[in-house]
PDB file of C-alpha atoms in Angstrom:
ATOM      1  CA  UNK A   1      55.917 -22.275  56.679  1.00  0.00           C
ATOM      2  CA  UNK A   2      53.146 -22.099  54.065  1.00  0.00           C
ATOM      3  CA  UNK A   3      51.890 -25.210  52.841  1.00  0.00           C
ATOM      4  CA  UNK A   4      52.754 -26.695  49.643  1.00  0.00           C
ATOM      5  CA  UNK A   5      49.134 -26.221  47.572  1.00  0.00           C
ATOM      6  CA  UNK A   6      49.264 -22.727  49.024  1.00  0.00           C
ATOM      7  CA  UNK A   7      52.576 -21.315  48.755  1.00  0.00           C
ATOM      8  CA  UNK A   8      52.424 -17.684  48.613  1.00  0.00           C
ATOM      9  CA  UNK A   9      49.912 -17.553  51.594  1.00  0.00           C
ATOM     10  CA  UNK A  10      46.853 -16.745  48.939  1.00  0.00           C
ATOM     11  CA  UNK A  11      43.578 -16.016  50.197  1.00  0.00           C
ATOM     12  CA  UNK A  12      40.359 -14.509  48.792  1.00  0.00           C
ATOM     13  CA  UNK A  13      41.145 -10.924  49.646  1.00  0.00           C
ATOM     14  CA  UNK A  14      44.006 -10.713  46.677  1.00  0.00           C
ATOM     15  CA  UNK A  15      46.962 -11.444  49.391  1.00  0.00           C
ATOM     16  CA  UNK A  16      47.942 -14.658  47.072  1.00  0.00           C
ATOM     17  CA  UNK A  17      48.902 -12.068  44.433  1.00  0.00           C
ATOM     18  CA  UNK A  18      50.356  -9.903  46.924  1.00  0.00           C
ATOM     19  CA  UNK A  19      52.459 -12.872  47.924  1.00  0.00           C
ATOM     20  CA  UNK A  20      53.670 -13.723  43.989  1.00  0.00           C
ATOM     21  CA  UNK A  21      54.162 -10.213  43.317  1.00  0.00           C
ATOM     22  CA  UNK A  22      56.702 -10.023  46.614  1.00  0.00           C
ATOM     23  CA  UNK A  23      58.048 -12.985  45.517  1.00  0.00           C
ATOM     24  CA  UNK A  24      59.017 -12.108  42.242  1.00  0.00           C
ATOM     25  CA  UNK A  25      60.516  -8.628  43.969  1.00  0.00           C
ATOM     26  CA  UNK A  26      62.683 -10.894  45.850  1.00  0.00           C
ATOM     27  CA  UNK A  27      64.199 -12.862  42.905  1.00  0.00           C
ATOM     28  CA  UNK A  28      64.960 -10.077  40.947  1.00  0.00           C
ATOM     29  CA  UNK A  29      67.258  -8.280  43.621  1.00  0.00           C
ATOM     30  CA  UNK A  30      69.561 -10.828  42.318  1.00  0.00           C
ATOM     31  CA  UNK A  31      71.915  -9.508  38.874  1.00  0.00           C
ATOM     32  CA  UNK A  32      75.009 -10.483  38.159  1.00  0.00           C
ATOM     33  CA  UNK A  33      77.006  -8.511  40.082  1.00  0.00           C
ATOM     34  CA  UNK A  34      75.116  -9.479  43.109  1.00  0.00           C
ATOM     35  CA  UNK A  35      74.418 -13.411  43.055  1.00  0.00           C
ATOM     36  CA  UNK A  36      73.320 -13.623  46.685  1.00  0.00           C
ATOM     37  CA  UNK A  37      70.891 -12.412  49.121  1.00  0.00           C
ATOM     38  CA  UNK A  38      71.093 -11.973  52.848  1.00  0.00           C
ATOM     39  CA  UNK A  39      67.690 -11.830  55.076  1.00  0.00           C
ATOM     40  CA  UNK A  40      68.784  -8.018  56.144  1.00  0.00           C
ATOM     41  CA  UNK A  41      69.431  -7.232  51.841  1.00  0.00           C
ATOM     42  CA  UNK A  42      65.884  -8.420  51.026  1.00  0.00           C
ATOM     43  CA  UNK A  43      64.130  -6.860  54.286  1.00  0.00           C
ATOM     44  CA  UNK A  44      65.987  -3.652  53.236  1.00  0.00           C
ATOM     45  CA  UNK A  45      65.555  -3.325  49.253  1.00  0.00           C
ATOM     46  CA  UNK A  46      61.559  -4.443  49.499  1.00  0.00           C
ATOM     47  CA  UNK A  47      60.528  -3.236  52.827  1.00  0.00           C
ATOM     48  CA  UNK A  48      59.176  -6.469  53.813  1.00  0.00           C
ATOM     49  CA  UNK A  49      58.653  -7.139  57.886  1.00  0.00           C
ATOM     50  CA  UNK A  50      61.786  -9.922  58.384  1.00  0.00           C
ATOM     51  CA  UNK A  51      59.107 -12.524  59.224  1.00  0.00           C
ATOM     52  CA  UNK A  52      57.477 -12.115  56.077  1.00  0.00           C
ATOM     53  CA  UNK A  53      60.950 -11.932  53.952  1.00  0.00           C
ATOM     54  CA  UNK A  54      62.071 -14.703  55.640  1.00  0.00           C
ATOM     55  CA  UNK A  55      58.598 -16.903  55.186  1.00  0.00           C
ATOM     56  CA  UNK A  56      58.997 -15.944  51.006  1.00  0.00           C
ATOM     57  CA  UNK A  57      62.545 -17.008  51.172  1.00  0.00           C
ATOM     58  CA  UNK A  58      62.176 -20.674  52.817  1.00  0.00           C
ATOM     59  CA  UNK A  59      59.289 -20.804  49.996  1.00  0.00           C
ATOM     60  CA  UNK A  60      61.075 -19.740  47.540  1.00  0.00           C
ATOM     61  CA  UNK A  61      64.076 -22.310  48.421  1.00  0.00           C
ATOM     62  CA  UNK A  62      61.235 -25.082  49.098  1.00  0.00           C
ATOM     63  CA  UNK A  63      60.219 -24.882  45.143  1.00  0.00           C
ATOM     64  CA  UNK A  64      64.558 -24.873  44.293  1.00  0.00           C
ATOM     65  CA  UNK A  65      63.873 -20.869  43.084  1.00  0.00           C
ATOM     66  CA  UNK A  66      66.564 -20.095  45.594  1.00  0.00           C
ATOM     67  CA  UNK A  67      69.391 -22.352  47.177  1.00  0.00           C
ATOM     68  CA  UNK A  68      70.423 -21.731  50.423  1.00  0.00           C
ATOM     69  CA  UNK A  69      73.959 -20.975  51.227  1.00  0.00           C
ATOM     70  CA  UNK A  70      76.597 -19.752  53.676  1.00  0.00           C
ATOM     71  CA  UNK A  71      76.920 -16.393  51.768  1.00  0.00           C
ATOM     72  CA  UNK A  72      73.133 -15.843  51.907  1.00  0.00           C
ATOM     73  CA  UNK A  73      70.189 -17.303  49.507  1.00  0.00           C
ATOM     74  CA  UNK A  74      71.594 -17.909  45.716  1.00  0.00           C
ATOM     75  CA  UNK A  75      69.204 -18.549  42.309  1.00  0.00           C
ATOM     76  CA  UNK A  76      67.937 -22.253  42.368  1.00  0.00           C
ATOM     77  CA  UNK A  77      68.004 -25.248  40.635  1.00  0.00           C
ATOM     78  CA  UNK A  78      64.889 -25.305  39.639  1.00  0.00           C
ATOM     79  CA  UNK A  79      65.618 -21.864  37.522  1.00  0.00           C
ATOM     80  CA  UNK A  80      67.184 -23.956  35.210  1.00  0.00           C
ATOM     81  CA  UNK A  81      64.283 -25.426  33.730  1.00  0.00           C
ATOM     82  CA  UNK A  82      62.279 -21.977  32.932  1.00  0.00           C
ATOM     83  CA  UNK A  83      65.522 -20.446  31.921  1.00  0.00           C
ATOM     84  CA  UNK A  84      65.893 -23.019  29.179  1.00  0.00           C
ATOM     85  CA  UNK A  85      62.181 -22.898  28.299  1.00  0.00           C
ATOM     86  CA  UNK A  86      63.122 -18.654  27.849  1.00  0.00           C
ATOM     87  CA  UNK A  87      66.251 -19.265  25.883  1.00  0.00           C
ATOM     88  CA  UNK A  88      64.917 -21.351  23.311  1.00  0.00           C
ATOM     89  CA  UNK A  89      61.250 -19.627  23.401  1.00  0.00           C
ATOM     90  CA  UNK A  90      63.212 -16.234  22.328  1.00  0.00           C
ATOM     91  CA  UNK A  91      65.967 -17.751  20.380  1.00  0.00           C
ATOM     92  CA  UNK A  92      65.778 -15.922  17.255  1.00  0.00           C
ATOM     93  CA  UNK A  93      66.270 -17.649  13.361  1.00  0.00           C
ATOM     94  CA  UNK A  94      69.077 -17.632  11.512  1.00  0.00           C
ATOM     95  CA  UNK A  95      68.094 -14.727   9.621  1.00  0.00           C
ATOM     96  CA  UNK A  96      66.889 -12.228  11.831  1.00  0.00           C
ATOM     97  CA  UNK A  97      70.511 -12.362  13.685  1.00  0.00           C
ATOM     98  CA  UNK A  98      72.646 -12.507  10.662  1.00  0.00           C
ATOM     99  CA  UNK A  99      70.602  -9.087   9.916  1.00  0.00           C
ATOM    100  CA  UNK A 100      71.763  -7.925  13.360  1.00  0.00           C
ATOM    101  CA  UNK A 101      75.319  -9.371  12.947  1.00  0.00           C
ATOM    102  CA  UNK A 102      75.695  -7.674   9.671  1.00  0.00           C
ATOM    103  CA  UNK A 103      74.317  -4.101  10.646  1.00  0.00           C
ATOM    104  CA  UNK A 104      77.279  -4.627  13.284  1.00  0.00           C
ATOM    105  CA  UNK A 105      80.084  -5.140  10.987  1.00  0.00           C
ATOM    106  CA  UNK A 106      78.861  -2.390   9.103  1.00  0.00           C
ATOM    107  CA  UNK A 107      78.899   0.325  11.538  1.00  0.00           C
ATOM    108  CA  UNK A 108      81.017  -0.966  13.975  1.00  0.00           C
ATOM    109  CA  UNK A 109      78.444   0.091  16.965  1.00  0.00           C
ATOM    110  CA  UNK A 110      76.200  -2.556  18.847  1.00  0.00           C
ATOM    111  CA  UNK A 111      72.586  -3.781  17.567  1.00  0.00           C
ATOM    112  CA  UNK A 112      70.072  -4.222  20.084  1.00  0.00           C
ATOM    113  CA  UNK A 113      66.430  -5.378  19.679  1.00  0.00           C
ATOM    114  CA  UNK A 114      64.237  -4.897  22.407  1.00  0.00           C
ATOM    115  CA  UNK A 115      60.965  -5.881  23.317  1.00  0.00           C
ATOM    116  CA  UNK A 116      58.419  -4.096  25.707  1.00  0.00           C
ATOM    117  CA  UNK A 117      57.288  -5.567  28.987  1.00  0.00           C
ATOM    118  CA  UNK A 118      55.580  -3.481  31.868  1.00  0.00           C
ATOM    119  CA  UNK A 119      57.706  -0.177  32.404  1.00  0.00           C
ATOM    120  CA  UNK A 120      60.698  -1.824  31.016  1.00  0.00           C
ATOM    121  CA  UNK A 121      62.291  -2.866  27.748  1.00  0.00           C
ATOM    122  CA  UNK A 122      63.845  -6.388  27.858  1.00  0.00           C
ATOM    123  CA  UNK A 123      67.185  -6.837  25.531  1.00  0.00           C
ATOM    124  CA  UNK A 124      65.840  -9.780  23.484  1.00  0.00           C
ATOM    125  CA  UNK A 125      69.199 -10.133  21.069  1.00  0.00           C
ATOM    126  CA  UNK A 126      72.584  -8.144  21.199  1.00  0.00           C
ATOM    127  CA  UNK A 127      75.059  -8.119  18.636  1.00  0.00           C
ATOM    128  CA  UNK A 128      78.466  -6.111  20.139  1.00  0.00           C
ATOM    129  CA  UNK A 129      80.212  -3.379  18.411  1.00  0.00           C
ATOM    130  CA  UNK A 130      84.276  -4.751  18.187  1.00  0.00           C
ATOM    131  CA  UNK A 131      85.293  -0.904  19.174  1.00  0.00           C
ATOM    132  CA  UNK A 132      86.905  -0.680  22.517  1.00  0.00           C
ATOM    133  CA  UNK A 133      85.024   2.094  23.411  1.00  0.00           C
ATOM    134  CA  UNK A 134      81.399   0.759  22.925  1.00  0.00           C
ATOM    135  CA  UNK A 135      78.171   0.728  24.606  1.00  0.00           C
ATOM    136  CA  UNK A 136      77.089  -2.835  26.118  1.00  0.00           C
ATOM    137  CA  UNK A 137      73.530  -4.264  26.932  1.00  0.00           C
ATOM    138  CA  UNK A 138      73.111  -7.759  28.182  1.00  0.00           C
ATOM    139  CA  UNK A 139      70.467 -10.011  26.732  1.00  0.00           C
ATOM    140  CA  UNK A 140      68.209 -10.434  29.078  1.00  0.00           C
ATOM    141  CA  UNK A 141      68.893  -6.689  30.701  1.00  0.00           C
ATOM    142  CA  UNK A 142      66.004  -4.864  31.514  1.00  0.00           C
ATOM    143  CA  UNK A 143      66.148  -0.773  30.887  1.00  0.00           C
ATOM    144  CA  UNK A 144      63.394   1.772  31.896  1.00  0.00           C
ATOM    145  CA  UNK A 145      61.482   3.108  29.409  1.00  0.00           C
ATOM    146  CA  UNK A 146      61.208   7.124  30.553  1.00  0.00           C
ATOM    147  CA  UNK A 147      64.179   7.815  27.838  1.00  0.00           C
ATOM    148  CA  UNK A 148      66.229   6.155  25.280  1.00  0.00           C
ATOM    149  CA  UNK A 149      65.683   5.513  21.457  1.00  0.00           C
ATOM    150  CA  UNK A 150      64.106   2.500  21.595  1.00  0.00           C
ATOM    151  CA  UNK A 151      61.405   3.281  24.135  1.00  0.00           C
ATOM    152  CA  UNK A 152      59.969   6.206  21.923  1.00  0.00           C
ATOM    153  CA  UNK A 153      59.282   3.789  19.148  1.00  0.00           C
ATOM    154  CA  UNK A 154      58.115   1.258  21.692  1.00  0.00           C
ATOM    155  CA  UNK A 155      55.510   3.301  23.350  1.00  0.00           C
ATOM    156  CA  UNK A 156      53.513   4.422  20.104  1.00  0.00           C
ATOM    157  CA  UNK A 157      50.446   2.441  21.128  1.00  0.00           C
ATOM    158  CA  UNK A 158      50.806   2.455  24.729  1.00  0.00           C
ATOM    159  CA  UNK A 159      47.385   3.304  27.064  1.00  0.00           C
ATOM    160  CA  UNK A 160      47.882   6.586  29.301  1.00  0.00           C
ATOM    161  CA  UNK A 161      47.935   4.581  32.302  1.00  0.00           C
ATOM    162  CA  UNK A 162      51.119   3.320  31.413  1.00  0.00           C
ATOM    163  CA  UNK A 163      52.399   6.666  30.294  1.00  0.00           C
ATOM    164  CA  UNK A 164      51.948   7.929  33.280  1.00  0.00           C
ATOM    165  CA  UNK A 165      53.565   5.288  35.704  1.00  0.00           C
ATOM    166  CA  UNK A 166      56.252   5.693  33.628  1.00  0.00           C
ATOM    167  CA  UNK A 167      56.370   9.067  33.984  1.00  0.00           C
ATOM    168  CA  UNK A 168      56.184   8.346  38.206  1.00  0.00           C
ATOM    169  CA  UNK A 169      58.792   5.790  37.852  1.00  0.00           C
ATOM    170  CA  UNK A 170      61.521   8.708  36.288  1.00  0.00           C
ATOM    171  CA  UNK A 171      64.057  10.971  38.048  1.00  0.00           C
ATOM    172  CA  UNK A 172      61.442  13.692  37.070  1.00  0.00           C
ATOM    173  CA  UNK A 173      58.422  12.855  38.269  1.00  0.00           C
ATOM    174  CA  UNK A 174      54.962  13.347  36.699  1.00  0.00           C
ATOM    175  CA  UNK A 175      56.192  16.317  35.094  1.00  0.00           C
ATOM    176  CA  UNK A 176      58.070  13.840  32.731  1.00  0.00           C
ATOM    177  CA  UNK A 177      54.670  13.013  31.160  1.00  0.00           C
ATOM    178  CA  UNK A 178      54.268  15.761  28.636  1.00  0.00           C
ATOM    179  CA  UNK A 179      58.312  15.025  27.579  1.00  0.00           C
ATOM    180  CA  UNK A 180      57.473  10.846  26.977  1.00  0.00           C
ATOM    181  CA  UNK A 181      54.557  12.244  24.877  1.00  0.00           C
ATOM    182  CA  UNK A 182      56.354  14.967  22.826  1.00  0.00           C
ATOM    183  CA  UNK A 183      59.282  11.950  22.617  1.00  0.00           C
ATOM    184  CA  UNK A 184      56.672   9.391  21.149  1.00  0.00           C
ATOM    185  CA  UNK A 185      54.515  11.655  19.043  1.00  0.00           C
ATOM    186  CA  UNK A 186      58.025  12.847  17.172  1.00  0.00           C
ATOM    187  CA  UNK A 187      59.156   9.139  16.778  1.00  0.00           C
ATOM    188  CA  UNK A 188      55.844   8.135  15.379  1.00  0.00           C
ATOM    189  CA  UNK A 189      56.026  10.822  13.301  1.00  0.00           C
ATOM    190  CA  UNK A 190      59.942  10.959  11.931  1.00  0.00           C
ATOM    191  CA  UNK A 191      59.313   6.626  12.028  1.00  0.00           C
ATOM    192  CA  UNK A 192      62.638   6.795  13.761  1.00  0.00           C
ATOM    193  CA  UNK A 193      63.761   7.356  17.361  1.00  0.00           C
ATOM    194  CA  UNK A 194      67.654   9.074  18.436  1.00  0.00           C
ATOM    195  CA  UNK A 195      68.808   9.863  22.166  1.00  0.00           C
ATOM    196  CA  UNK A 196      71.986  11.047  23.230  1.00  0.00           C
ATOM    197  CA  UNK A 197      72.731  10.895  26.326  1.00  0.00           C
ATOM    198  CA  UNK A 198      68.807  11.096  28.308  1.00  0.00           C
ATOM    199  CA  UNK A 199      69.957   7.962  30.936  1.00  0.00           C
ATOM    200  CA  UNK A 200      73.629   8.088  30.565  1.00  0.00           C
ATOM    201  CA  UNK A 201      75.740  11.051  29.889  1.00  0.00           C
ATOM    202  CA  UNK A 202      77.864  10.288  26.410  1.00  0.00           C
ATOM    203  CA  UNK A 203      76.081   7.214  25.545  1.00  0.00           C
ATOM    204  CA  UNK A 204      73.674   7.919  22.133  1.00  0.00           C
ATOM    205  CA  UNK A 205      71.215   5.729  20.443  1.00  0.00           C
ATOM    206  CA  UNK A 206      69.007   5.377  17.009  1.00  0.00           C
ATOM    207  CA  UNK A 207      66.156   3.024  16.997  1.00  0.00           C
ATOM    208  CA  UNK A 208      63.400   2.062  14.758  1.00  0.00           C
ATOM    209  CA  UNK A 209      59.970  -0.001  14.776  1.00  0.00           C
ATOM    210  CA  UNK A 210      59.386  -3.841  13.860  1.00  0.00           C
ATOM    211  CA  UNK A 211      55.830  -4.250  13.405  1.00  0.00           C
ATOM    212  CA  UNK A 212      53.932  -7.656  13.454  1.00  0.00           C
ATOM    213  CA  UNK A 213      51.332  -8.745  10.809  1.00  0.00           C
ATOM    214  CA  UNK A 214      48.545  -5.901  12.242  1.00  0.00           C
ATOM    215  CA  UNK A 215      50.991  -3.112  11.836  1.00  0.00           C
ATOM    216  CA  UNK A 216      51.271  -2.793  14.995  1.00  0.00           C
ATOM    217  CA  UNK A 217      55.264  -2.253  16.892  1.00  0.00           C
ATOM    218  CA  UNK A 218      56.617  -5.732  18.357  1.00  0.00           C
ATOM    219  CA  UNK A 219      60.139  -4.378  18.834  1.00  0.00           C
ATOM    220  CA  UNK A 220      62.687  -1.322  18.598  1.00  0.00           C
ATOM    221  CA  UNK A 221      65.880  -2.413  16.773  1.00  0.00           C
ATOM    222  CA  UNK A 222      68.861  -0.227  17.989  1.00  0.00           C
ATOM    223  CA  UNK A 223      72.327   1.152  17.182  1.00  0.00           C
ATOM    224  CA  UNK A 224      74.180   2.522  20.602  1.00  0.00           C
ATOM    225  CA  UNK A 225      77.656   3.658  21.431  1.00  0.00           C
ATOM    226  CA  UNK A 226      79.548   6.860  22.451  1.00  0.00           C
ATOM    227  CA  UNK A 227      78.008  10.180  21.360  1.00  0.00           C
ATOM    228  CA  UNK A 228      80.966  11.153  19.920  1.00  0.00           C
ATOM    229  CA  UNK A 229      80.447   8.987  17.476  1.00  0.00           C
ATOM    230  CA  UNK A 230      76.660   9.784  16.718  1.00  0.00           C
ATOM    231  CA  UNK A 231      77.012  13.132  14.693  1.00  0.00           C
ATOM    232  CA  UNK A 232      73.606  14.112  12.431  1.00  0.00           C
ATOM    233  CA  UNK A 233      75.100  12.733   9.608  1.00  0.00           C
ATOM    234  CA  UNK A 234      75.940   9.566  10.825  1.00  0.00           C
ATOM    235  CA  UNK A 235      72.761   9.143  12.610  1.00  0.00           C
ATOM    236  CA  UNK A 236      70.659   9.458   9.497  1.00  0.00           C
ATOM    237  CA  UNK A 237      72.988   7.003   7.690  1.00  0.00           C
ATOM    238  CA  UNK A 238      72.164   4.543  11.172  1.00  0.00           C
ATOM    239  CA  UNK A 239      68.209   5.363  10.238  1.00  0.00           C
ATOM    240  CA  UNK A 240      68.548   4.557   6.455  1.00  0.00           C
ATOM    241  CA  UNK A 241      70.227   0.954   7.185  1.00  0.00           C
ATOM    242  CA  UNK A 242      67.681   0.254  10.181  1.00  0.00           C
ATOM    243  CA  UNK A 243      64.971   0.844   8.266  1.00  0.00           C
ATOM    244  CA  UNK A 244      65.604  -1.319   5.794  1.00  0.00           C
ATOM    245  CA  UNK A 245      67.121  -4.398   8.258  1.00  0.00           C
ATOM    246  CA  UNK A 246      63.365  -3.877  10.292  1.00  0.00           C
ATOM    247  CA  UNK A 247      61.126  -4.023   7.282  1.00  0.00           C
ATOM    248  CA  UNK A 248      63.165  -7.284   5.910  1.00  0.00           C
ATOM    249  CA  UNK A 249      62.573  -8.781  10.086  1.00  0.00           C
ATOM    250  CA  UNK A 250      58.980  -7.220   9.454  1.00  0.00           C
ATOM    251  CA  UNK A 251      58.445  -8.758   6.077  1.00  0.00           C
ATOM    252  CA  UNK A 252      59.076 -12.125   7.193  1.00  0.00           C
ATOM    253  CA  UNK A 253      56.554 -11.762  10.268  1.00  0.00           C
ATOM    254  CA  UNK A 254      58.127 -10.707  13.961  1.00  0.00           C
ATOM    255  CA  UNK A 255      54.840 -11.298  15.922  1.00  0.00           C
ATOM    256  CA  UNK A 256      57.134 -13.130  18.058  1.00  0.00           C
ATOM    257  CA  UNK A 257      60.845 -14.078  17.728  1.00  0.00           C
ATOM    258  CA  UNK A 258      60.045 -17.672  16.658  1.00  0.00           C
ATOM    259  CA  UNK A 259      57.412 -16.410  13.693  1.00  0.00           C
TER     260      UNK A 259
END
């Protein structure tokens, strides 16, 4: 078992970051719908040798970032801590969620803001629509970024490396480039983003930019539900209301949640 000061197994040829990056892989194969992980599930979903799952999972349960158990390996104790560091790092003020909450009552669909982070978008604050039929994202969720309203307005700025493993990382392929690019270009342009139905069939979105202090997009806020209910008309009724509920989260400074 690796030693304590070296836990991963790091050494000078970049297999420490190897090791975290593995790591990591391993603790996010667990969701909520699956809340333990078997030896075979890990060697499976990551293509690890079992000797090398195996070593990552005793290390992993050594630090209390899993807990062993008769069902398989479970999240730790020691997730606690970092999860309560998150919550209240993100928690957003009073007035940034009673513009979310009131967008919601409004139009009776759910407000999302998310946040960019690698090929993803992390769900930083939900408020849900009270229809039955209604589109749900939990905070914390992470979504691809290859379609969707919100990723068009949060990919203005970002590099062409980026583009492109997004592109690789889609159902299409490379070919998907030139579509993210035509989707980003026309959100930059319009200032507003719409999707209906690009990841799931019937589901529709409109989002729209919250800058920081250099101008610059911090976050996408959303409105989502059934397509049905996302006619033209309605969506440029969603745009006008967004608009104005991102500049007032903009005015007051969204650099980061806590700003």
């Amino acid at each position: 078992m690796p030693s304590t000061n070296n836990p991963a197994g790091s050494g000078e040829n970049g297999g420490g970051v190897r090791s975290v990056q593995r790591a990591f892989d391993i603790l996010s194969l667990l969701t909520e719908d699956r809340r333990t992980l078997t030896i075979r599930e890990v060697v499976d979903e990551t293509g690890l040798a079992k000797t090398t799952a195996l070593r990552l999972l005793q290390t992993l349960e050594h630090m209390g970032l899993l807990w062993a158990t008769r069902k398989g390996y479970a999240a730790g104790p020691a997730l606690w801590r970092w999860a309560h560091l998150a919550r209240h790092a993100w928690e957003l003020p009073p007035e940034t969620v009673q513009l979310m909450r009131e967008l919601g009552e409004r139009h009776r669909e759910t407000v999302n803001l998310y946040v960019l982070r690698d090929v993803h978008r992390i769900c930083i604050a939900q408020q849900e629509s009270p229809q039955p039929l209604r589109h749900v994202v939990r905070v914390g969720d992470e979504l691809p970024l290859w379609s969707g309203a919100s990723s068009k307005v949060l990919l203005k700025d970002a590099p062409a490396r980026l583009l492109a493993r997004i592109a690789r990382s889609s159902p299409h392929g490379e070919e998907h480039l030139a579509t993210l690019q035509e989707w980003i270009a026309g959100a930059a342009r319009d200032g507003y983003a719409a999707s209906h139905g690009e990841r799931d069939p019937g589901l529709s979105a409109v989002a729209v930019p919250v800058t920081g202090a250099s101008g610059a997009t911090v976050a996408a806020l959303s409105l989502s539900g059934p397509t049905v209910r996302f006619g033209e008309e309605r969506v440029q009724e969603f745009v006008a209301d967004l608009r104005e509920a991102a500049k007032r989260m903009s005015d007051r400074g969204f650099d980061h949640p806590l700003t």
